[in-house]
mmCIF file of C-alpha atoms in Angstrom:
data_model
loop_
_atom_site.group_PDB
_atom_site.id
_atom_site.type_symbol
_atom_site.label_atom_id
_atom_site.label_comp_id
_atom_site.label_asym_id
_atom_site.label_seq_id
_atom_site.Cartn_x
_atom_site.Cartn_y
_atom_site.Cartn_z
ATOM 1 C CA MET P 1 0.906 3.983 11.779
ATOM 2 C CA ASP P 2 1.017 0.259 11.208
ATOM 3 C CA GLY P 3 2.041 -0.680 14.742
ATOM 4 C CA GLY P 4 0.525 2.250 16.620
ATOM 5 C CA ARG P 5 -1.791 0.058 18.656
ATOM 6 C CA GLU P 6 1.135 -2.079 19.886
ATOM 7 C CA TRP P 7 3.740 0.536 20.791
ATOM 8 C CA ALA P 8 3.729 1.015 24.540
ATOM 9 C CA ASP P 9 6.975 2.974 24.283
ATOM 10 C CA ASN P 10 6.353 6.568 23.183
ATOM 11 C CA ARG P 11 9.864 6.764 21.743
ATOM 12 C CA GLU P 12 8.921 4.284 19.025
ATOM 13 C CA TRP P 13 5.694 6.205 18.410
ATOM 14 C CA ILE P 14 7.503 9.537 18.052
ATOM 15 C CA LYS P 15 10.059 7.984 15.704
ATOM 16 C CA GLU P 16 7.329 6.576 13.434
ATOM 17 C CA VAL P 17 5.304 9.812 13.504
ATOM 18 C CA GLN P 18 8.361 11.719 12.305
ATOM 19 C CA ARG P 19 8.891 9.166 9.533
ATOM 20 C CA PHE P 20 5.206 9.363 8.535
ATOM 21 C CA LYS P 21 5.276 13.148 8.325
ATOM 22 C CA LYS P 22 8.467 13.042 6.295
ATOM 23 C CA VAL P 23 6.904 10.652 3.773
ATOM 24 C CA PHE P 24 3.605 12.585 3.646
ATOM 25 C CA SER P 25 5.091 16.043 3.994
ATOM 26 C CA GLN P 26 2.957 19.115 3.427
ATOM 27 C CA ARG P 27 4.496 20.527 0.265
ATOM 28 C CA SER P 28 2.234 23.568 0.046
ATOM 29 C CA SER P 29 0.647 25.828 2.647
ATOM 30 C CA ASN P 30 -2.500 25.754 0.505
ATOM 31 C CA THR P 31 -2.844 21.999 0.981
ATOM 32 C CA LYS P 32 -4.508 20.737 4.149
ATOM 33 C CA HIS P 33 -4.074 17.240 5.512
ATOM 34 C CA TYR P 34 -6.856 15.410 7.334
ATOM 35 C CA TYR P 35 -6.486 12.050 9.019
ATOM 36 C CA MET P 36 -8.705 9.107 9.902
ATOM 37 C CA ALA P 37 -7.777 6.528 12.537
ATOM 38 C CA GLY P 38 -7.740 2.836 11.659
ATOM 39 C CA ASN P 39 -7.419 -0.375 13.596
ATOM 40 C CA HIS P 40 -3.624 -0.450 13.165
ATOM 41 C CA ASP P 41 -3.448 3.037 14.686
ATOM 42 C CA LEU P 42 -5.735 2.448 17.671
ATOM 43 C CA GLY P 43 -6.770 -1.198 17.721
ATOM 44 C CA PHE P 44 -10.365 -2.306 17.356
ATOM 45 C CA GLY P 45 -13.359 -2.284 19.686
ATOM 46 C CA ASP P 46 -12.589 -3.598 23.142
ATOM 47 C CA GLY P 47 -8.889 -3.889 22.266
ATOM 48 C CA ILE P 48 -8.466 -0.095 22.224
ATOM 49 C CA LYS P 49 -6.675 1.590 25.127
ATOM 50 C CA PRO P 50 -7.571 5.173 26.144
ATOM 51 C CA SER P 51 -3.894 6.162 26.232
ATOM 52 C CA VAL P 52 -3.433 5.077 22.599
ATOM 53 C CA VAL P 53 -6.426 7.164 21.478
ATOM 54 C CA GLU P 54 -5.157 10.180 23.414
ATOM 55 C CA ARG P 55 -1.701 9.819 21.891
ATOM 56 C CA PHE P 56 -3.166 9.685 18.379
ATOM 57 C CA GLU P 57 -5.418 12.707 18.954
ATOM 58 C CA ASN P 58 -2.553 14.763 20.354
ATOM 59 C CA GLU P 59 -0.641 14.242 17.108
ATOM 60 C CA PHE P 60 -3.347 14.067 14.422
ATOM 61 C CA GLY P 61 -6.432 15.700 15.939
ATOM 62 C CA GLU P 62 -9.909 14.390 16.748
ATOM 63 C CA THR P 63 -10.791 10.940 15.460
ATOM 64 C CA SER P 64 -14.396 11.939 14.624
ATOM 65 C CA TYR P 65 -15.133 15.309 13.036
ATOM 66 C CA GLU P 66 -17.069 17.178 10.362
ATOM 67 C CA LEU P 67 -15.686 19.537 7.731
ATOM 68 C CA SER P 68 -18.192 22.012 6.370
ATOM 69 C CA LEU P 69 -17.086 23.051 2.897
ATOM 70 C CA ASP P 70 -18.857 25.547 0.667
ATOM 71 C CA SER P 71 -20.243 22.752 -1.460
ATOM 72 C CA HIS P 72 -20.155 19.616 0.698
ATOM 73 C CA SER P 73 -20.281 18.253 4.224
ATOM 74 C CA ILE P 74 -17.401 15.869 4.990
ATOM 75 C CA VAL P 75 -17.954 13.546 7.959
ATOM 76 C CA VAL P 76 -15.192 11.342 9.389
ATOM 77 C CA VAL P 77 -16.347 8.672 11.856
ATOM 78 C CA ASP P 78 -14.038 6.801 14.222
ATOM 79 C CA SER P 79 -15.625 3.444 13.470
ATOM 80 C CA VAL P 80 -13.006 1.395 15.338
ATOM 81 C CA SER P 81 -13.719 3.172 18.649
ATOM 82 C CA MET P 82 -17.450 3.223 17.944
ATOM 83 C CA SER P 83 -17.359 -0.592 17.860
ATOM 84 C CA SER P 84 -16.155 -0.882 21.456
ATOM 85 C CA THR P 85 -18.587 -2.002 24.159
ATOM 86 C CA SER P 86 -16.812 0.254 26.661
ATOM 87 C CA ALA P 87 -18.493 3.628 27.107
ATOM 88 C CA GLN P 88 -15.095 5.104 27.960
ATOM 89 C CA ILE P 89 -13.939 4.309 24.428
ATOM 90 C CA ASN P 90 -17.093 4.546 22.313
ATOM 91 C CA HIS P 91 -18.922 7.534 23.807
ATOM 92 C CA LYS P 92 -17.158 10.259 21.796
ATOM 93 C CA SER P 93 -17.708 8.672 18.403
ATOM 94 C CA ARG P 94 -21.259 7.532 19.157
ATOM 95 C CA ASP P 95 -22.235 10.912 20.594
ATOM 96 C CA PHE P 96 -20.718 12.616 17.555
ATOM 97 C CA VAL P 97 -22.801 10.503 15.158
ATOM 98 C CA ARG P 98 -26.023 10.978 17.116
ATOM 99 C CA GLN P 99 -25.536 14.749 17.163
ATOM 100 C CA LEU P 100 -25.170 15.006 13.389
ATOM 101 C CA ARG P 101 -27.943 16.951 11.705
ATOM 102 C CA PRO P 102 -29.197 16.544 8.134
ATOM 103 C CA SER P 103 -27.304 18.671 5.638
ATOM 104 C CA ASP P 104 -28.666 20.564 2.647
ATOM 105 C CA LYS P 105 -25.283 20.017 1.011
ATOM 106 C CA PRO P 106 -24.149 16.632 -0.315
ATOM 107 C CA ARG P 107 -22.558 14.680 2.530
ATOM 108 C CA ILE P 108 -19.501 12.448 2.102
ATOM 109 C CA LEU P 109 -18.878 9.943 4.910
ATOM 110 C CA PHE P 110 -15.509 8.373 5.737
ATOM 111 C CA SER P 111 -15.241 5.248 7.904
ATOM 112 C CA HIS P 112 -12.185 3.042 8.255
ATOM 113 C CA VAL P 113 -14.275 -0.113 8.649
ATOM 114 C CA PRO P 114 -16.692 -0.852 5.780
ATOM 115 C CA LEU P 115 -20.371 -0.658 6.671
ATOM 116 C CA TYR P 116 -22.508 -3.747 6.989
ATOM 117 C CA ARG P 117 -24.120 -5.182 3.877
ATOM 118 C CA GLN P 118 -26.431 -8.159 3.438
ATOM 119 C CA PRO P 119 -24.492 -11.239 2.324
ATOM 120 C CA SER P 120 -25.347 -12.466 -1.141
ATOM 121 C CA PRO P 121 -27.731 -15.436 -1.325
ATOM 122 C CA ILE P 122 -26.106 -18.819 -1.802
ATOM 123 C CA SER P 123 -27.932 -19.555 -5.002
ATOM 124 C CA GLY P 124 -26.986 -20.142 -8.590
ATOM 125 C CA THR P 125 -30.427 -19.431 -9.992
ATOM 126 C CA LEU P 126 -30.972 -16.596 -12.410
ATOM 127 C CA THR P 127 -33.910 -15.426 -10.311
ATOM 128 C CA ALA P 128 -31.769 -14.743 -7.232
ATOM 129 C CA PRO P 129 -31.905 -11.074 -6.169
ATOM 130 C CA ALA P 130 -28.955 -8.819 -6.915
ATOM 131 C CA ALA P 131 -26.287 -9.320 -4.284
ATOM 132 C CA GLU P 132 -25.708 -6.293 -2.092
ATOM 133 C CA ASP P 133 -22.185 -7.367 -1.170
ATOM 134 C CA MET P 134 -20.771 -7.957 -4.662
ATOM 135 C CA CYS P 135 -17.848 -5.585 -5.068
ATOM 136 C CA GLY P 136 -17.881 -4.997 -8.801
ATOM 137 C CA PRO P 137 -15.441 -5.629 -11.665
ATOM 138 C CA LEU P 138 -12.604 -3.437 -10.337
ATOM 139 C CA ARG P 139 -11.960 -5.716 -7.371
ATOM 140 C CA GLN P 140 -8.795 -7.816 -7.705
ATOM 141 C CA LYS P 141 -9.645 -10.567 -5.229
ATOM 142 C CA SER P 142 -12.293 -13.145 -6.046
ATOM 143 C CA LYS P 143 -13.660 -13.074 -2.488
ATOM 144 C CA GLN P 144 -16.130 -10.394 -1.444
ATOM 145 C CA ILE P 145 -16.014 -8.625 1.928
ATOM 146 C CA ARG P 146 -17.803 -10.838 4.432
ATOM 147 C CA GLN P 147 -18.163 -10.378 8.151
ATOM 148 C CA GLY P 148 -15.280 -11.789 10.153
ATOM 149 C CA VAL P 149 -13.567 -11.027 13.454
ATOM 150 C CA GLY P 150 -10.015 -11.562 14.658
ATOM 151 C CA TYR P 151 -7.292 -9.994 16.760
ATOM 152 C CA GLN P 152 -7.846 -6.225 16.684
ATOM 153 C CA TYR P 153 -9.988 -6.259 13.541
ATOM 154 C CA GLN P 154 -13.506 -6.782 12.237
ATOM 155 C CA ASN P 155 -14.270 -6.908 8.521
ATOM 156 C CA LEU P 156 -17.567 -4.999 8.696
ATOM 157 C CA MET P 157 -19.416 -2.779 11.123
ATOM 158 C CA THR P 158 -22.347 -4.472 12.819
ATOM 159 C CA LYS P 159 -25.788 -3.948 11.307
ATOM 160 C CA GLU P 160 -26.900 -2.059 14.410
ATOM 161 C CA LEU P 161 -24.050 0.465 14.245
ATOM 162 C CA THR P 162 -24.390 0.744 10.473
ATOM 163 C CA ASP P 163 -28.062 1.673 10.842
ATOM 164 C CA ILE P 164 -27.164 4.303 13.458
ATOM 165 C CA ILE P 165 -24.550 5.841 11.149
ATOM 166 C CA LEU P 166 -26.821 5.875 8.101
ATOM 167 C CA THR P 167 -29.798 7.229 10.061
ATOM 168 C CA HIS P 168 -27.975 10.159 11.632
ATOM 169 C CA ALA P 169 -25.336 10.967 9.019
ATOM 170 C CA GLN P 170 -27.623 10.590 5.987
ATOM 171 C CA PRO P 171 -24.617 10.320 3.645
ATOM 172 C CA ASP P 172 -24.795 10.604 -0.116
ATOM 173 C CA MET P 173 -21.473 8.816 -0.609
ATOM 174 C CA ILE P 174 -19.369 6.597 1.673
ATOM 175 C CA PHE P 175 -15.658 5.798 1.598
ATOM 176 C CA SER P 176 -14.026 3.095 3.711
ATOM 177 C CA GLY P 177 -10.756 1.173 3.885
ATOM 178 C CA ASP P 178 -9.455 -1.748 5.937
ATOM 179 C CA ASP P 179 -9.991 -4.478 3.315
ATOM 180 C CA HIS P 180 -6.996 -3.364 1.169
ATOM 181 C CA ASP P 181 -8.839 -4.094 -2.097
ATOM 182 C CA TYR P 182 -11.307 -2.016 -4.089
ATOM 183 C CA CYS P 183 -14.979 -2.707 -3.466
ATOM 184 C CA GLU P 184 -18.044 -0.768 -4.606
ATOM 185 C CA VAL P 185 -21.450 -1.621 -3.151
ATOM 186 C CA PHE P 186 -24.806 0.110 -2.701
ATOM 187 C CA HIS P 187 -26.674 0.254 0.599
ATOM 188 C CA ALA P 188 -30.452 0.103 0.304
ATOM 189 C CA PHE P 189 -31.590 2.500 3.026
ATOM 190 C CA GLU P 190 -34.887 4.391 3.342
ATOM 191 C CA ALA P 191 -35.788 4.051 -0.334
ATOM 192 C CA ARG P 192 -32.313 5.236 -1.342
ATOM 193 C CA LYS P 193 -29.278 3.449 -2.691
ATOM 194 C CA ILE P 194 -26.168 4.862 -1.047
ATOM 195 C CA PRO P 195 -22.860 3.999 -2.764
ATOM 196 C CA GLU P 196 -19.845 2.921 -0.723
ATOM 197 C CA ILE P 197 -16.319 2.516 -2.064
ATOM 198 C CA SER P 198 -13.676 0.650 -0.073
ATOM 199 C CA VAL P 199 -10.386 2.142 -1.226
ATOM 200 C CA ASN P 200 -7.332 0.116 -2.285
ATOM 201 C CA THR P 201 -4.248 0.058 -0.173
ATOM 202 C CA PHE P 202 -1.396 1.934 -1.856
ATOM 203 C CA SER P 203 1.165 -0.394 -0.263
ATOM 204 C CA MET P 204 2.707 -3.122 -2.404
ATOM 205 C CA ALA P 205 2.896 -5.410 0.652
ATOM 206 C CA GLN P 206 -0.783 -5.605 1.619
ATOM 207 C CA GLY P 207 -2.101 -8.480 -0.446
ATOM 208 C CA VAL P 208 -3.138 -6.912 -3.759
ATOM 209 C CA LYS P 209 -1.215 -7.067 -7.012
ATOM 210 C CA TYR P 210 -1.968 -3.490 -8.013
ATOM 211 C CA PRO P 211 -2.045 -0.951 -5.150
ATOM 212 C CA GLY P 212 -3.914 2.270 -5.748
ATOM 213 C CA VAL P 213 -5.737 5.352 -4.560
ATOM 214 C CA VAL P 214 -9.149 6.795 -5.337
ATOM 215 C CA LEU P 215 -9.327 10.376 -6.572
ATOM 216 C CA LEU P 216 -12.425 12.239 -5.370
ATOM 217 C CA ASN P 217 -13.508 15.413 -7.156
ATOM 218 C CA LEU P 218 -16.165 17.643 -5.589
ATOM 219 C CA TYR P 219 -18.242 20.056 -7.659
ATOM 220 C CA ALA P 220 -20.094 23.138 -6.501
ATOM 221 C CA GLY P 221 -23.169 24.560 -8.126
ATOM 222 C CA ASP P 222 -26.798 23.740 -8.634
ATOM 223 C CA VAL P 223 -26.470 20.052 -9.487
ATOM 224 C CA PRO P 224 -28.127 16.932 -8.048
ATOM 225 C CA LYS P 225 -26.304 15.521 -5.040
ATOM 226 C CA SER P 226 -25.419 12.358 -6.927
ATOM 227 C CA GLU P 227 -23.686 14.467 -9.587
ATOM 228 C CA SER P 228 -21.793 16.721 -7.173
ATOM 229 C CA TYR P 229 -18.802 14.371 -7.037
ATOM 230 C CA THR P 230 -16.871 11.961 -9.222
ATOM 231 C CA THR P 231 -14.423 9.217 -8.311
ATOM 232 C CA LYS P 232 -11.578 7.609 -10.231
ATOM 233 C CA LEU P 233 -9.563 4.564 -9.240
ATOM 234 C CA CYS P 234 -5.863 5.212 -9.902
ATOM 235 C CA LEU P 235 -3.888 1.973 -9.891
ATOM 236 C CA LEU P 236 -0.153 1.827 -9.197
ATOM 237 C CA PRO P 237 2.276 -0.571 -10.932
ATOM 238 C CA ASP P 238 2.744 -4.174 -9.854
ATOM 239 C CA GLN P 239 5.873 -3.295 -7.894
ATOM 240 C CA ILE P 240 6.650 -6.807 -6.681
ATOM 241 C CA SER P 241 6.706 -8.151 -10.253
ATOM 242 C CA ILE P 242 9.007 -5.271 -11.216
ATOM 243 C CA PHE P 243 11.424 -6.244 -8.431
ATOM 244 C CA ILE P 244 11.253 -9.895 -9.509
ATOM 245 C CA ARG P 245 12.156 -8.898 -13.074
ATOM 246 C CA TYR P 246 15.035 -6.809 -11.736
ATOM 247 C CA ALA P 247 16.287 -9.835 -9.779
ATOM 248 C CA ILE P 248 16.045 -12.094 -12.845
ATOM 249 C CA LEU P 249 17.926 -9.587 -15.016
ATOM 250 C CA LEU P 250 20.539 -9.173 -12.275
ATOM 251 C CA GLY P 251 21.036 -12.941 -12.170
ATOM 252 C CA ILE P 252 21.367 -13.116 -15.967
ATOM 253 C CA THR P 253 23.860 -10.227 -15.941
ATOM 254 C CA LEU P 254 26.018 -11.804 -13.220
ATOM 255 C CA ALA P 255 25.929 -15.193 -14.935
ATOM 256 C CA GLY P 256 26.903 -13.596 -18.253
ATOM 257 C CA LEU P 257 29.835 -11.696 -16.765
ATOM 258 C CA LEU P 258 31.089 -14.766 -14.917
ATOM 259 C CA ALA P 259 30.706 -17.010 -17.976
ATOM 260 C CA ASN P 260 32.578 -14.525 -20.177
ATOM 261 C CA ASN P 261 35.480 -14.285 -17.738
ATOM 262 C CA ILE P 262 35.697 -18.075 -17.373
ATOM 263 C CA LEU P 263 35.685 -18.595 -21.134
ATOM 264 C CA ASP P 264 38.191 -15.765 -21.570
ATOM 265 C CA LEU P 265 40.639 -17.425 -19.196
ATOM 266 C CA PHE P 266 40.245 -20.746 -20.999
ATOM 267 C CA GLY P 267 40.840 -19.236 -24.411
ATOM 268 C CA TYR P 268 37.341 -18.168 -25.442
ATOM 269 C CA SER P 269 35.328 -14.995 -25.023
ATOM 270 C CA LEU P 270 31.668 -14.068 -25.421
ATOM 271 C CA LEU P 271 32.441 -10.381 -25.655
ATOM 272 C CA SER P 272 35.850 -10.220 -27.351
ATOM 273 C CA THR P 273 36.095 -9.372 -31.070
ATOM 274 C CA SER P 274 38.879 -7.970 -33.221
ATOM 275 C CA SER P 275 38.069 -4.723 -31.443
ATOM 276 C CA PRO P 276 36.935 -5.992 -28.047
ATOM 277 C CA ILE P 277 34.341 -4.069 -26.043
ATOM 278 C CA MET P 278 36.043 -5.128 -22.808
ATOM 279 C CA PRO P 279 39.862 -5.368 -22.625
ATOM 280 C CA SER P 280 41.055 -8.988 -22.869
ATOM 281 C CA THR P 281 44.321 -10.298 -21.423
ATOM 282 C CA ARG P 282 43.859 -13.815 -22.744
ATOM 283 C CA GLN P 283 47.245 -14.075 -24.477
ATOM 284 C CA GLU P 284 49.126 -12.613 -21.529
ATOM 285 C CA ALA P 285 47.228 -14.836 -19.111
ATOM 286 C CA ASP P 286 47.945 -17.914 -21.217
ATOM 287 C CA LYS P 287 51.681 -17.174 -21.319
ATOM 288 C CA ALA P 288 51.825 -16.441 -17.609
ATOM 289 C CA ASP P 289 49.849 -19.560 -16.822
ATOM 290 C CA ALA P 290 52.139 -21.657 -18.993
ATOM 291 C CA ARG P 291 55.204 -20.505 -17.065
ATOM 292 C CA GLU P 292 53.621 -20.362 -13.616
ATOM 293 C CA HIS P 293 51.604 -23.568 -13.739
ATOM 294 C CA ARG P 294 53.867 -25.712 -15.921
ATOM 295 C CA TYR P 295 54.258 -28.310 -13.217
ATOM 296 C CA LEU P 296 50.843 -27.923 -11.586
ATOM 297 C CA SER P 297 48.036 -30.368 -12.089
ATOM 298 C CA GLN P 298 45.130 -29.558 -14.360
ATOM 299 C CA ARG P 299 42.879 -29.436 -11.308
ATOM 300 C CA ARG P 300 44.917 -26.708 -9.655
ATOM 301 C CA ILE P 301 44.964 -24.761 -12.910
ATOM 302 C CA LEU P 302 41.192 -25.071 -13.114
ATOM 303 C CA ILE P 303 40.744 -23.824 -9.544
ATOM 304 C CA SER P 304 43.184 -20.979 -10.072
ATOM 305 C CA ARG P 305 41.510 -19.810 -13.253
ATOM 306 C CA SER P 306 38.047 -20.106 -11.729
ATOM 307 C CA LEU P 307 39.078 -17.915 -8.799
ATOM 308 C CA GLU P 308 40.604 -15.425 -11.217
ATOM 309 C CA ALA P 309 37.335 -15.382 -13.171
ATOM 310 C CA ILE P 310 35.422 -14.621 -9.981
ATOM 311 C CA LYS P 311 37.823 -11.777 -9.142
ATOM 312 C CA ARG P 312 37.424 -10.294 -12.616
ATOM 313 C CA THR P 313 33.652 -10.601 -12.366
ATOM 314 C CA ALA P 314 33.688 -8.778 -9.025
ATOM 315 C CA LYS P 315 35.761 -6.019 -10.623
ATOM 316 C CA ASP P 316 33.309 -5.786 -13.541
ATOM 317 C CA ILE P 317 30.405 -5.514 -11.091
ATOM 318 C CA ARG P 318 32.137 -2.689 -9.217
ATOM 319 C CA GLN P 319 32.758 -0.821 -12.461
ATOM 320 C CA ILE P 320 29.106 -1.175 -13.466
ATOM 321 C CA ALA P 321 27.406 -0.800 -10.088
ATOM 322 C CA LEU P 322 29.276 2.104 -8.506
ATOM 323 C CA PRO P 323 28.369 4.737 -11.144
ATOM 324 C CA SER P 324 24.757 3.495 -11.160
ATOM 325 C CA LEU P 325 24.547 3.631 -7.367
ATOM 326 C CA LEU P 326 26.068 7.117 -7.299
ATOM 327 C CA PHE P 327 23.556 8.328 -9.906
ATOM 328 C CA TYR P 328 20.684 6.792 -7.900
ATOM 329 C CA LEU P 329 21.785 8.493 -4.664
ATOM 330 C CA ILE P 330 22.038 11.861 -6.428
ATOM 331 C CA CYS P 331 18.492 11.430 -7.763
ATOM 332 C CA VAL P 332 17.168 10.485 -4.306
ATOM 333 C CA LEU P 333 18.801 13.497 -2.667
ATOM 334 C CA LEU P 334 17.862 16.072 -5.299
ATOM 335 C CA LEU P 335 14.440 14.977 -6.575
#
């Protein structure tokens, strides 16, 4: 809900909720949907209003919760509310985290805001320690995730809150979002290295060339916790470049149609042969022009023929575009 934190009018909220549920419809009764609140849904920290949280929970359920599966423990933490200094906002998420108990099953933690990591040393020496905040080769941006704060956002959880989450949740794997680009780091905590993956946005308009999702597979059975799950980054096409190519091809097509009609009216044709693909009325047009424009200036003839070329081009576009548009609408409605 990209503007959920800003909508004071519930009518706008209801409209967008209906749109969201239509896009992410539950296609099977065997499939369950679970949600995690982000800073665009609620705001961040002290910018969160109780009424906005209540509205979200009424529609999507609790913002912090645990799912106990046969093979795994799934913990979702409302990290945006947890970051507030107001007890009215942060108490539910902080109490939830503090009440978590260690699990014998592998535990997967979800947090919208990435957890804190030590910034890499500013050093070019080969002896510098491995950077904890380097995101790995699958990241598209050159910049790593560094702490930063702005209107209704914070790039990372604070170290204090991160330590609280790691101490009480004891996760074996962490997933986060917010940054819009893929990032994989390892948190050194109590002699363990806990992996965290920040998941790509799957929107083409959020600053990455290739949107994507991460597929998480959970495995039951007597296996080590680190082998009880696998992840796979699934990248989507570069949609903006596809649209740009469409626009270029559209421009070339329109220019070609217009050029052919202009040349046709002036006695030439790009498309006409002895058996023309498109019907040509060059001879008839020439005869009519000779009679009609016998006493007109060459300039007026040029203008007249140019306008006629534009009209023919518009007709060609209608003949090409209408069947294509009709086919597209049928596909949208039926598929």
